[in-house]
PDB file of C-alpha atoms and ligand atoms in Angstrom:
ATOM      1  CA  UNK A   1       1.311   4.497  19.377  1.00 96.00           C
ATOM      2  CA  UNK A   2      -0.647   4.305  16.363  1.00 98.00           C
ATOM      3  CA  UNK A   3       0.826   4.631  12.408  1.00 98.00           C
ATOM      4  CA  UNK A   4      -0.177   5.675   9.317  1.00 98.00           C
ATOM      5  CA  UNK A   5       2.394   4.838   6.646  1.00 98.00           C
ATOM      6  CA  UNK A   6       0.688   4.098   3.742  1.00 98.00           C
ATOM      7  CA  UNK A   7      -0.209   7.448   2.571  1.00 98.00           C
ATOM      8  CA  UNK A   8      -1.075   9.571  -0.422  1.00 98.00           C
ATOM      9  CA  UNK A   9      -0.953  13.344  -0.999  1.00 98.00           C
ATOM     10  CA  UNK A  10      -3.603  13.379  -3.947  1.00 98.00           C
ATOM     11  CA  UNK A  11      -5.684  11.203  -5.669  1.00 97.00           C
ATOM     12  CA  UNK A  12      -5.218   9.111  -8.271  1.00 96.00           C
ATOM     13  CA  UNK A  13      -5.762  11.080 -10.965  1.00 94.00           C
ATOM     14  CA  UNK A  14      -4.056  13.134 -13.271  1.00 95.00           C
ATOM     15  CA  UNK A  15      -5.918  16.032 -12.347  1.00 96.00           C
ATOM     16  CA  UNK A  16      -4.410  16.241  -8.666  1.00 98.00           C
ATOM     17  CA  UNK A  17      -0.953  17.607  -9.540  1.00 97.00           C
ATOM     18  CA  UNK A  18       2.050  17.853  -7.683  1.00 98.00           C
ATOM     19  CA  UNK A  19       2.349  22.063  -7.391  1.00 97.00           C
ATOM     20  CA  UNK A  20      -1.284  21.870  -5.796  1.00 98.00           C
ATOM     21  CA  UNK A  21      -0.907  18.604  -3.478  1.00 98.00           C
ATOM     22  CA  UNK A  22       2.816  18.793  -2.716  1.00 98.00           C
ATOM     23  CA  UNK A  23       2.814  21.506  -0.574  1.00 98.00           C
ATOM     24  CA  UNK A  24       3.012  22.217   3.383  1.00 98.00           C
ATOM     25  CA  UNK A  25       0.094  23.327   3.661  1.00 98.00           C
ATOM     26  CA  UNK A  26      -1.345  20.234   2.761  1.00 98.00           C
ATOM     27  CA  UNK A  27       0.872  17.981   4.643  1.00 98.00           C
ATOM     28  CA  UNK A  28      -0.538  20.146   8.020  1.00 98.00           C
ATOM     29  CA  UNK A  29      -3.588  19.026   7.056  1.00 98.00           C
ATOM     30  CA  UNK A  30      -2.308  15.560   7.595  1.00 98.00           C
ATOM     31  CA  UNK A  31      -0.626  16.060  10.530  1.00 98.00           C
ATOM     32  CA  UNK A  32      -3.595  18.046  12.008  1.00 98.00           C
ATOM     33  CA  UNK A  33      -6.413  15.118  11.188  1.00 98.00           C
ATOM     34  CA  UNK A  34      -3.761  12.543  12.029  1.00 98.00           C
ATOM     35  CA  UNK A  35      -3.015  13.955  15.576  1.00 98.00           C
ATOM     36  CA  UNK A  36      -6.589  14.540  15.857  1.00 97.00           C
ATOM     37  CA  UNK A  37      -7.335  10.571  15.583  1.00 97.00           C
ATOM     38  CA  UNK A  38      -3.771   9.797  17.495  1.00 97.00           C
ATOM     39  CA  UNK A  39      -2.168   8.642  15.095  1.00 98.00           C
ATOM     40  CA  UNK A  40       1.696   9.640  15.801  1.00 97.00           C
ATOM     41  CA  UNK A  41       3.578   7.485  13.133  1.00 98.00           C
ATOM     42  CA  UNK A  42       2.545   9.417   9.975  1.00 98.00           C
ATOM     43  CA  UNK A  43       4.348   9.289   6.547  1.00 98.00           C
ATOM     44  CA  UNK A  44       3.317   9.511   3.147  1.00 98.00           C
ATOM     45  CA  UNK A  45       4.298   7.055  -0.007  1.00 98.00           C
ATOM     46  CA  UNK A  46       3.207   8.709  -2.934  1.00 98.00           C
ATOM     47  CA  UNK A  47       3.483   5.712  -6.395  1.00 98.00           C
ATOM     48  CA  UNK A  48       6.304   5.249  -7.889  1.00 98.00           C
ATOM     49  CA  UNK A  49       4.918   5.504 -11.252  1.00 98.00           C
ATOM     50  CA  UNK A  50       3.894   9.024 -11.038  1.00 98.00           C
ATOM     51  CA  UNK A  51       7.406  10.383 -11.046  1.00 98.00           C
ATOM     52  CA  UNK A  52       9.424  10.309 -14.573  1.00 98.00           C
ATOM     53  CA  UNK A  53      12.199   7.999 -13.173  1.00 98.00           C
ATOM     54  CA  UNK A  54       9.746   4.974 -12.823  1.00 98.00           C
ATOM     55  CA  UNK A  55      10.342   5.125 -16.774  1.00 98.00           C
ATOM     56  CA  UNK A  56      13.831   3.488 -16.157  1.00 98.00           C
ATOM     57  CA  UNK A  57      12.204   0.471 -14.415  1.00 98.00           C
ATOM     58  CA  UNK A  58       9.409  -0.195 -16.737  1.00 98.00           C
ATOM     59  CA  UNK A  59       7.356   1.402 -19.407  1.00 97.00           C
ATOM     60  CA  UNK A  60       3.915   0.364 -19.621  1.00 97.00           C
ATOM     61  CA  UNK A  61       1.674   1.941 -21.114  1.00 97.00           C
ATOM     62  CA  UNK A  62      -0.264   3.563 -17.932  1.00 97.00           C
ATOM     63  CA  UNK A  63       3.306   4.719 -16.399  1.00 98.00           C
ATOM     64  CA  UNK A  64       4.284   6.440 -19.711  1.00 98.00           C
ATOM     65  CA  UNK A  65       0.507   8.179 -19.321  1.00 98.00           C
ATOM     66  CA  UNK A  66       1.386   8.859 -15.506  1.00 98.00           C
ATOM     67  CA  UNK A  67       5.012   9.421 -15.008  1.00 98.00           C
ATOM     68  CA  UNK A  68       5.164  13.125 -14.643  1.00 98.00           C
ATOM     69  CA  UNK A  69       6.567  14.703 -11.517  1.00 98.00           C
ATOM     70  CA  UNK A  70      10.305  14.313 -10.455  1.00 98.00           C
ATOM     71  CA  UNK A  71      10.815  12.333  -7.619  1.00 98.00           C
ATOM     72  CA  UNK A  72      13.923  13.836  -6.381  1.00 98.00           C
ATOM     73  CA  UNK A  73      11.564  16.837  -6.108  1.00 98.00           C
ATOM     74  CA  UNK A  74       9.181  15.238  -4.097  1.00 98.00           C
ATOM     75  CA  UNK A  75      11.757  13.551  -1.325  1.00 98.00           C
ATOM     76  CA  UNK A  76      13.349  17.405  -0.901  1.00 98.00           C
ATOM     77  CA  UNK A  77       9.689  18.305  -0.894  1.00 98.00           C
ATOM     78  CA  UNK A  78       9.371  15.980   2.116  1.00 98.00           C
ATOM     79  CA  UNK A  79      12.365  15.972   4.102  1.00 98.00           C
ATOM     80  CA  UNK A  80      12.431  19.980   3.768  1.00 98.00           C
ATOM     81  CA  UNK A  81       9.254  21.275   4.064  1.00 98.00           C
ATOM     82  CA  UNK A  82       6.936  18.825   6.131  1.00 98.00           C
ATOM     83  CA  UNK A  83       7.339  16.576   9.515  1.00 98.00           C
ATOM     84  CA  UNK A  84       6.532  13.499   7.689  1.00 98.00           C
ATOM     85  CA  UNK A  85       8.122  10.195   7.473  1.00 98.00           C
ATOM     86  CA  UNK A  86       9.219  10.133   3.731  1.00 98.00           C
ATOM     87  CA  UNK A  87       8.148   6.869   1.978  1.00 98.00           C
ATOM     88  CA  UNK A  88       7.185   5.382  -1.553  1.00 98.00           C
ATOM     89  CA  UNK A  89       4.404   2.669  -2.951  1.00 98.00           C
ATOM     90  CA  UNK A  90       6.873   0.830  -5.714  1.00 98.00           C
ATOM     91  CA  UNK A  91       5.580  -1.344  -7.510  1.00 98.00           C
ATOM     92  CA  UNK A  92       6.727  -5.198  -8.126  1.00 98.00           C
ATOM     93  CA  UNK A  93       8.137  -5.622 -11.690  1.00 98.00           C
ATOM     94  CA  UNK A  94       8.897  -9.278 -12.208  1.00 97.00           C
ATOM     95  CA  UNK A  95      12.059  -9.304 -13.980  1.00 97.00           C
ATOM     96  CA  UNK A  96      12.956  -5.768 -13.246  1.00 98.00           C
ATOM     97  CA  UNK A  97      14.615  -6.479  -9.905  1.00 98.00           C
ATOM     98  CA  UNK A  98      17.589  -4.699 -10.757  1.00 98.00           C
ATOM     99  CA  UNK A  99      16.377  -1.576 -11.963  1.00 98.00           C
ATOM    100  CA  UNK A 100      14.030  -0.908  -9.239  1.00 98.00           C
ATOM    101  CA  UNK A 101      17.226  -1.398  -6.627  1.00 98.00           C
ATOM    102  CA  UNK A 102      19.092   0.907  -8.781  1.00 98.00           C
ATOM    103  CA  UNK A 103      16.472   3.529  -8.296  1.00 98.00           C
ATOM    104  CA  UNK A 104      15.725   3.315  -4.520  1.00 98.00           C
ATOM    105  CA  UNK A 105      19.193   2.908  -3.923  1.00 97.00           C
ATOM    106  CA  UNK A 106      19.330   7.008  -4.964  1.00 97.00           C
ATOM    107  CA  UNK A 107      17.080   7.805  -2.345  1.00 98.00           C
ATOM    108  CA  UNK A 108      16.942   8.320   1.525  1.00 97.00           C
ATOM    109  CA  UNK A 109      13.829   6.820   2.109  1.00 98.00           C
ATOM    110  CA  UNK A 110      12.521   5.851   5.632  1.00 98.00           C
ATOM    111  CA  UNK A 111      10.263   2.862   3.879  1.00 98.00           C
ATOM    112  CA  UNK A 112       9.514   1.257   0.743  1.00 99.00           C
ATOM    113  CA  UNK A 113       6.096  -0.005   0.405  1.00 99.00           C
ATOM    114  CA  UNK A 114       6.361  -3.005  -2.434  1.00 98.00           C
ATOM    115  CA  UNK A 115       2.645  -2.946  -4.252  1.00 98.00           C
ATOM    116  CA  UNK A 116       1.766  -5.700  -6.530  1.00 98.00           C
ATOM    117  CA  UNK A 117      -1.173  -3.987  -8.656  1.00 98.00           C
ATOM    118  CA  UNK A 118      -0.136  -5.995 -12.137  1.00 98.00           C
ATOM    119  CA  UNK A 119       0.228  -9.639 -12.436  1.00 98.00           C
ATOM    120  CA  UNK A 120       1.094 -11.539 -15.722  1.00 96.00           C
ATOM    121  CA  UNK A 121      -1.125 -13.557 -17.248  1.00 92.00           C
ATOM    122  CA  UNK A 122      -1.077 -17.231 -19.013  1.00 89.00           C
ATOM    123  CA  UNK A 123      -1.767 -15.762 -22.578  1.00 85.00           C
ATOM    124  CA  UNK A 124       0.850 -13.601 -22.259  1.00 89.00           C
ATOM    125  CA  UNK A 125       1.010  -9.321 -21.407  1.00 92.00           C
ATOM    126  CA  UNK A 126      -0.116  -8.168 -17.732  1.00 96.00           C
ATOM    127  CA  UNK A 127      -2.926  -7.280 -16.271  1.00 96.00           C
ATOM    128  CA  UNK A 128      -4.315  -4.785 -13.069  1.00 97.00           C
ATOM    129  CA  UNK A 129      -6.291  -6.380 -10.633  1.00 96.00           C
ATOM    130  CA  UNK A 130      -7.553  -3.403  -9.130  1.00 94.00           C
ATOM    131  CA  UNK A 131      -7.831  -0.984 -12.454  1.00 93.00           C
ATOM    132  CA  UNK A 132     -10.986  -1.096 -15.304  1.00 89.00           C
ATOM    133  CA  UNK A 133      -8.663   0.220 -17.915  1.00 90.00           C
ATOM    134  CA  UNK A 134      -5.719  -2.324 -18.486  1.00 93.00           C
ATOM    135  CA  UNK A 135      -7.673  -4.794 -15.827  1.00 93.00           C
ATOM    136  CA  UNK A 136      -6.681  -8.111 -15.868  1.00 94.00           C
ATOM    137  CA  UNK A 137     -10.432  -9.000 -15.564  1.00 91.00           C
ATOM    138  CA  UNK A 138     -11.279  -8.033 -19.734  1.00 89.00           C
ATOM    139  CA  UNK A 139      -8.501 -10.764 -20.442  1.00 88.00           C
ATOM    140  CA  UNK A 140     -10.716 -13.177 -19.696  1.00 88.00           C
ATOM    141  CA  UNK A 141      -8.812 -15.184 -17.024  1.00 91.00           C
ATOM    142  CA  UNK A 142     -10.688 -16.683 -14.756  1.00 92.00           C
ATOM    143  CA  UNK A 143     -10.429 -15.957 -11.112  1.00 94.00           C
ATOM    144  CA  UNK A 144      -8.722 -19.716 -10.572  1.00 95.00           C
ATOM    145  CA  UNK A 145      -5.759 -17.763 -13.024  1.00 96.00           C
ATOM    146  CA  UNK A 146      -5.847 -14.748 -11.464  1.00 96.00           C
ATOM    147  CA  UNK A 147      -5.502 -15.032  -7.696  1.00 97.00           C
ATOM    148  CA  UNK A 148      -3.188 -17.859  -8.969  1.00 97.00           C
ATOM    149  CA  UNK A 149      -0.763 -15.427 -10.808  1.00 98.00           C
ATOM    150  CA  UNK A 150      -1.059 -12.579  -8.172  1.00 98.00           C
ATOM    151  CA  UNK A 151      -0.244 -14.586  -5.221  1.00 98.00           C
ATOM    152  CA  UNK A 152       2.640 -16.300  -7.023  1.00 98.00           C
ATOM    153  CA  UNK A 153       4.006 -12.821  -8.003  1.00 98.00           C
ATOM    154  CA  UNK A 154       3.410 -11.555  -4.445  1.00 98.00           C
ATOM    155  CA  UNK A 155       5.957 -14.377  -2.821  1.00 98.00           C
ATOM    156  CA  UNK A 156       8.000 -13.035  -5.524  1.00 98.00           C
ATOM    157  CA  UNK A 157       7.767  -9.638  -4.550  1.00 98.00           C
ATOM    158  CA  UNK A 158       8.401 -10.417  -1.076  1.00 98.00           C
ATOM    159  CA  UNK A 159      11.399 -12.507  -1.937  1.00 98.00           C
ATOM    160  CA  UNK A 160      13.052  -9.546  -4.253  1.00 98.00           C
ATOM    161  CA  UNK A 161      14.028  -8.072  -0.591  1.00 98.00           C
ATOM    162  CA  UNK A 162      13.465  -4.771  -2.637  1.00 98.00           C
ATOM    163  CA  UNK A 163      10.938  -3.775   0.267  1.00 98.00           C
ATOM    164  CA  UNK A 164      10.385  -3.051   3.861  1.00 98.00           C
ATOM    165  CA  UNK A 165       6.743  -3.450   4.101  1.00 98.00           C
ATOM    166  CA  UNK A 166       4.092  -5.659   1.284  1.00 98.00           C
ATOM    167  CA  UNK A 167       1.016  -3.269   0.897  1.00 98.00           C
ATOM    168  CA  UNK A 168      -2.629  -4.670   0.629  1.00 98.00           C
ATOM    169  CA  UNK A 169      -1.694  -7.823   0.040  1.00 98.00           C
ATOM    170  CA  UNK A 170      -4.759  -9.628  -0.840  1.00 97.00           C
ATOM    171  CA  UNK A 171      -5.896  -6.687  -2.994  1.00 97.00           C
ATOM    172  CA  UNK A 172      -6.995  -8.959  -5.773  1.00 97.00           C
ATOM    173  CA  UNK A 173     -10.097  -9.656  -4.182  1.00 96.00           C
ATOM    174  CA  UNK A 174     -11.076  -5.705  -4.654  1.00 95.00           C
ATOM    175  CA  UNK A 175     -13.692  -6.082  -7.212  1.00 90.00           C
ATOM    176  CA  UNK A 176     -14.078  -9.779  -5.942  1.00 79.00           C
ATOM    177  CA  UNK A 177     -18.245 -10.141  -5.721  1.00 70.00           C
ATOM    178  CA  UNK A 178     -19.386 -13.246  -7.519  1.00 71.00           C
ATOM    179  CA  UNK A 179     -17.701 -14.765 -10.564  1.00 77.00           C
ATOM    180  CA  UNK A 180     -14.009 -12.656  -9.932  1.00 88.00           C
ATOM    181  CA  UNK A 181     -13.932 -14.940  -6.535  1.00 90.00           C
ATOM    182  CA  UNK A 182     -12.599 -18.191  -6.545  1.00 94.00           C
ATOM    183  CA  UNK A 183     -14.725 -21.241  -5.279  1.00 91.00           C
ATOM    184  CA  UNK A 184     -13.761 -22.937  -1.767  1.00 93.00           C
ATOM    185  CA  UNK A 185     -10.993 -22.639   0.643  1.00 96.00           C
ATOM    186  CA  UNK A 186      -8.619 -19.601  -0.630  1.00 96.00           C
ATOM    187  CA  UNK A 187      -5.845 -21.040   1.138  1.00 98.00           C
ATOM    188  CA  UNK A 188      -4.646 -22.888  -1.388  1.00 98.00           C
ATOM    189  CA  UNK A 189      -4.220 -19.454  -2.859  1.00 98.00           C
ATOM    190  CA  UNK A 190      -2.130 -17.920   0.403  1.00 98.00           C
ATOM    191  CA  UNK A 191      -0.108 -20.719   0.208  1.00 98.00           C
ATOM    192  CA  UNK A 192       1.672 -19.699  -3.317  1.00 98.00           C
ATOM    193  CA  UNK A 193       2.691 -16.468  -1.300  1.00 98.00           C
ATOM    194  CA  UNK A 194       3.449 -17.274   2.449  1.00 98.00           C
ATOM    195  CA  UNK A 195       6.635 -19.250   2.610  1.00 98.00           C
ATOM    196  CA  UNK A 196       8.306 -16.369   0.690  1.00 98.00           C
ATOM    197  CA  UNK A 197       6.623 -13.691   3.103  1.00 98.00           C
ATOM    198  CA  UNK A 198       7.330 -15.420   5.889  1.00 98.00           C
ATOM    199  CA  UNK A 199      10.951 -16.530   4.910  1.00 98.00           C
ATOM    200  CA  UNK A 200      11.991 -13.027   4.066  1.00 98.00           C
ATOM    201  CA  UNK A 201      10.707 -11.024   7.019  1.00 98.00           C
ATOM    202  CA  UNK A 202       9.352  -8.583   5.023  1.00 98.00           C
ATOM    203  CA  UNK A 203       6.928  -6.566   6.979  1.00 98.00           C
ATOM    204  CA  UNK A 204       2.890  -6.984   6.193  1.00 98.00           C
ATOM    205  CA  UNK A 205       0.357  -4.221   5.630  1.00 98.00           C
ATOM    206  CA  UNK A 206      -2.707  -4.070   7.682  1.00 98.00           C
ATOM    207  CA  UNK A 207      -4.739  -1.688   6.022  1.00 98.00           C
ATOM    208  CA  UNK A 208      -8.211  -0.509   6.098  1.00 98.00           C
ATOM    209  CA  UNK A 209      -8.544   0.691   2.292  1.00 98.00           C
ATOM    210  CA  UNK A 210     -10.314  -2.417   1.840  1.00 96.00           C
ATOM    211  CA  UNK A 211     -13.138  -1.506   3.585  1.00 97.00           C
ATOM    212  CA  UNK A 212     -13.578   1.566   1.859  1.00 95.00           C
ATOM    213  CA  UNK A 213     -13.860  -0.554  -1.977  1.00 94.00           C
ATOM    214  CA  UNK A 214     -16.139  -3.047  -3.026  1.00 92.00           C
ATOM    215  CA  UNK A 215     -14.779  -6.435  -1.638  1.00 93.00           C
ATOM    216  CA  UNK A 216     -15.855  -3.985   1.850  1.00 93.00           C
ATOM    217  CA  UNK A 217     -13.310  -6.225   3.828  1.00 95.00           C
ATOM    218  CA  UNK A 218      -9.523  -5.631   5.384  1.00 97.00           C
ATOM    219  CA  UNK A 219      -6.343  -6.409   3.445  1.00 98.00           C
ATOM    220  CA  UNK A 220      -5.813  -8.821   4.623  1.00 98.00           C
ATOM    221  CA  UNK A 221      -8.180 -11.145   5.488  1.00 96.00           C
ATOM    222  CA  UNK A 222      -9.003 -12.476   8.643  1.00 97.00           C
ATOM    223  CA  UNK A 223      -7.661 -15.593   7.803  1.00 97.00           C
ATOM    224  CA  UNK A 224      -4.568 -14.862   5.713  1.00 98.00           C
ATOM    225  CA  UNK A 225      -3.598 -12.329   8.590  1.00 98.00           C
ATOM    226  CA  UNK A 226      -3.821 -15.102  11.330  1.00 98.00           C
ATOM    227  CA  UNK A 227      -1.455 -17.494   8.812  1.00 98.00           C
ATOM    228  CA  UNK A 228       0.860 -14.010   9.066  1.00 98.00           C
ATOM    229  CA  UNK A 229       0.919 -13.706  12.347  1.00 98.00           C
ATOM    230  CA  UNK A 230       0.989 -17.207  13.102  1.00 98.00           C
ATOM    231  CA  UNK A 231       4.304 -17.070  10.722  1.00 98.00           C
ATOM    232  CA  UNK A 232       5.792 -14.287  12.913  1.00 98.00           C
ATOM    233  CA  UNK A 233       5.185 -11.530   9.760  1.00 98.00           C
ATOM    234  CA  UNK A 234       5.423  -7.917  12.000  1.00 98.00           C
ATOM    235  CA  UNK A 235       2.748  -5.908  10.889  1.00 98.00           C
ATOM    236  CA  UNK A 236       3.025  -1.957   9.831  1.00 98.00           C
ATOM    237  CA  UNK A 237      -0.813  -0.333  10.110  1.00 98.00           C
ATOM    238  CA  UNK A 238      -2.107   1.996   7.152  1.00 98.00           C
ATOM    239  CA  UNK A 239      -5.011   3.113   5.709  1.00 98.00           C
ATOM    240  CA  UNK A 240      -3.724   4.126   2.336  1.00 98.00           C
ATOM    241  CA  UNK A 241      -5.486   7.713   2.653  1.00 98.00           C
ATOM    242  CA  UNK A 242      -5.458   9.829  -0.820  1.00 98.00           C
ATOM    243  CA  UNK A 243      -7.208  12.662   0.898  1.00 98.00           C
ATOM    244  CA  UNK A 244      -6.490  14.134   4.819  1.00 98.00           C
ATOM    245  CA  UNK A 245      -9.896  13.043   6.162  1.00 97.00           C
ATOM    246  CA  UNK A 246      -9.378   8.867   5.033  1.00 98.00           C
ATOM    247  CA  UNK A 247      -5.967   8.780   7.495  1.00 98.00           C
ATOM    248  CA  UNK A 248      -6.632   5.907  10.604  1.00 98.00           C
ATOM    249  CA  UNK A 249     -10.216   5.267   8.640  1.00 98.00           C
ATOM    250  CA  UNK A 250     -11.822   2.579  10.625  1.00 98.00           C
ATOM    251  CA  UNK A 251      -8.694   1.716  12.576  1.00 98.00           C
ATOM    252  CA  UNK A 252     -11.141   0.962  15.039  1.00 97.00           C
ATOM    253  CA  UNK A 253     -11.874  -2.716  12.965  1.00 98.00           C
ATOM    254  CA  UNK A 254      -7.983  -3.271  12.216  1.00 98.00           C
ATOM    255  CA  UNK A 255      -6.738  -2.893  16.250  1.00 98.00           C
ATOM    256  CA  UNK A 256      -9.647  -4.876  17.114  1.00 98.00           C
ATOM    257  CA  UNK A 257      -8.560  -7.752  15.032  1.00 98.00           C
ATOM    258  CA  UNK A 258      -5.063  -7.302  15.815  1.00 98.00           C
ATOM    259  CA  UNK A 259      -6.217  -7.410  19.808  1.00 98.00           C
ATOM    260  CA  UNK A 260      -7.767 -11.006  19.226  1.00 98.00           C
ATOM    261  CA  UNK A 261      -4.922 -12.207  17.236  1.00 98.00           C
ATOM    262  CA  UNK A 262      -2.516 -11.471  19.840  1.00 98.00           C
ATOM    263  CA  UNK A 263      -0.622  -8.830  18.342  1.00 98.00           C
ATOM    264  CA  UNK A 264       0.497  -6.196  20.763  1.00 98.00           C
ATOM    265  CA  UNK A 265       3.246  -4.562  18.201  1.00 98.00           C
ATOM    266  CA  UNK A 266       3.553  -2.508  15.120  1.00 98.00           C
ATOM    267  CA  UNK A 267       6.316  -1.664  13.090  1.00 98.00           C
ATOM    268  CA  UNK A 268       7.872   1.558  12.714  1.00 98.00           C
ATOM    269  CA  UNK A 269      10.436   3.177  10.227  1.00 98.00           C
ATOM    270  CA  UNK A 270      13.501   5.240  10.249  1.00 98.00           C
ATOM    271  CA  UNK A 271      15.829   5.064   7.479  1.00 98.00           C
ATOM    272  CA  UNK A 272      14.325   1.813   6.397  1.00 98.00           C
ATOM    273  CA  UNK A 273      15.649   0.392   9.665  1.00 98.00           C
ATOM    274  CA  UNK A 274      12.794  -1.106  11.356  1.00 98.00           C
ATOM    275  CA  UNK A 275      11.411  -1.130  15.255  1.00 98.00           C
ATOM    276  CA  UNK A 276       8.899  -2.255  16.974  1.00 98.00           C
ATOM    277  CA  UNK A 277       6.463  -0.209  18.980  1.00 98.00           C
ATOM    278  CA  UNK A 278       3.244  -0.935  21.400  1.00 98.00           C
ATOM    279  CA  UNK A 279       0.092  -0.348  19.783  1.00 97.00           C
ATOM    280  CA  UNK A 280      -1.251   2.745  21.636  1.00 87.00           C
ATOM    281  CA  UNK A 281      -5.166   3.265  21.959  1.00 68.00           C
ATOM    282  CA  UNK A 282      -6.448   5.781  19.414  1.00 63.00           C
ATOM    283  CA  UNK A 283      -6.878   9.045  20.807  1.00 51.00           C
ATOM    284  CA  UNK A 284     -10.100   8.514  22.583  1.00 44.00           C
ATOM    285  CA  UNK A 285     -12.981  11.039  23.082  1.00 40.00           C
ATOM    286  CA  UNK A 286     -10.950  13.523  20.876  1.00 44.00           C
ATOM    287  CA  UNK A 287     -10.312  11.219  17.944  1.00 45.00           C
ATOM    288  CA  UNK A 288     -14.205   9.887  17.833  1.00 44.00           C
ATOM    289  CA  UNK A 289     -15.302  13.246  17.900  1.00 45.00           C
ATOM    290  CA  UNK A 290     -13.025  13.875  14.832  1.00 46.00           C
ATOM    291  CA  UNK A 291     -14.180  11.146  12.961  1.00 46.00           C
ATOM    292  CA  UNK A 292     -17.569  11.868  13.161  1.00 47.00           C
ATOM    293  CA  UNK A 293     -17.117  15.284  12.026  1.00 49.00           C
ATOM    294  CA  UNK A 294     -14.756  13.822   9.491  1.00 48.00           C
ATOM    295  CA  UNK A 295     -18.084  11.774   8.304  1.00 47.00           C
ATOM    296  CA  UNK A 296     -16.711   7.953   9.415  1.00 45.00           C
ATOM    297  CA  UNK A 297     -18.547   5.718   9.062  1.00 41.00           C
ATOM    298  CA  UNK A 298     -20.862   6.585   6.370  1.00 41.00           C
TER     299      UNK A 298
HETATM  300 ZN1   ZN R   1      -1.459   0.155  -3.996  1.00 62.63          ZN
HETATM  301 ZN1   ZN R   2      -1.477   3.271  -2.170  1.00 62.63          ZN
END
């Protein structure tokens, strides 16, 4: 069994709207390139911040800009009209604990996927560490600040028990080539996040999107994951897809990692209960042949 939770309709754009991407047509096309890579487990977790309820939690100035659709919309949408698990990527909002329960408590979700994509900085305000345009990076922290603040704020998010899984959760080394990458052993970094992971048995995100950006690695890393699974984190596989043909990209690299750590399980959802299931071999012949026509690995 193989699962792909961590999944987008559309881009990330205002452009892809929700009457063109929201539709069952379109959520075939998942299924279809899903199956055809055997991947069983398949739900989709559009952000949080593009529906107009987000608003109540926080209203920064790139969710005013994005927060659009209507989210009950989009769960009926879901539940009525497609076979897919029905998820959501929410955000962490330090200090907005309460309002984000508030708002998944409305919903029937089978997962929440807890993102942290903003981190606060020393001077005051937030920044993205994986955006240009309200980046942390033009603040001009450093990167000893940065993965500083985002791994504290991860252990936070974890510990907010707001979520079932923690997505990409060394994303701050996206654009992390050169000066944006801290000197030495990162661990010291990890180790502002993992008690909290590990102490709320919040699930942890393998996911291949990582390979697709510039830091052209997993999120995790290597050696964050083996401190994970060494802490007894379960692990949910994703590959945070915006478009059909980026669903189980390169799972080939993420269950050959989880093979030599040991790890024989992944999670699944229902309800936001959570099982455990044996990792099942992709779907062989058939599922190379689809990724090659799919244009993998180029
Ligand atoms: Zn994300
Ligand atoms: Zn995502």
């Amino acid at each position: 069994m193989l699962t792909d939770y961590h999944v987008h309709l559309r881009a990330d754009d205002l452009d892809a709207r929700a009457a063109d991407n929201f539709t069952s047509a379109n959520a075939r096309r998942y299924r279809e390139a899903a199956s055809a890579r055997g991947i069983s487990e398949l739900g989709v977790s559009e952000h949080v911040y593009r529906f107009r309820e987000a608003l109540a939690i926080w209203e920064h100035p790139f969710w005013v800009q994005n927060a659009i659709d209507d989210l009950i919309a989009y769960c009926a949408f879901v539940r009525e009209q497609t076979d897919l698990k029905l998820g959501l990527e929410v955000d962490y909002i330090p200090g907005r604990e309460a309002q984000t329960r508030q708002l998944l408590e409305r919903l029937e979700l089978d997962y929440v996927i807890g993102s942290v994509h903003f981190v606060p900085l020393a001077g005051g305000g937030v920044g993205a560490v994986d955006m240009a345009e309200h980046g942390v990076w033009s603040s001009g922290a450093g990167p000893e600040e940065v993965w500083s603040a985002y791994f504290t704020t991860l252990g936070q998010a974890a510990a907010s028990g707001l979520f079932d899984i923690l997505a990409h959760v060394d994303l701050v080394k996206v654009f992390s080539a050169g000066e944006r990458r801290p000197q030495g052993d990162l661990r010291r970094f990890y180790e502002l996040a993992l008690p909290a992971i590990i102490g709320s048995g919040v699930a942890v995100e393998l996911s291949t999107a990582g390979l697709r950006k510039p830091c052209a690695e997993l999120y995790p890393s290597r050696e964050l994951l083996e401190l994970l699974v060494a802490g007894g984190a379960p692990i949910a596989l994703s590959s945070d897809a915006h478009r059909a043909q980026d669903l189980g990209y390169r799972y080939e690299r993420a269950l050959a990692l989880l093979s030599e750590l040991g790890v024989q399980e992944l999670c699944v959802f229902e309800r936001r209960r959570r099982s455990l299931a044996p990792i099942g071999a992709p779907g062989g012949a058939a599922a190379e042949d689809a990724a090659i026509a799919a244009g993998e690995g180029t």
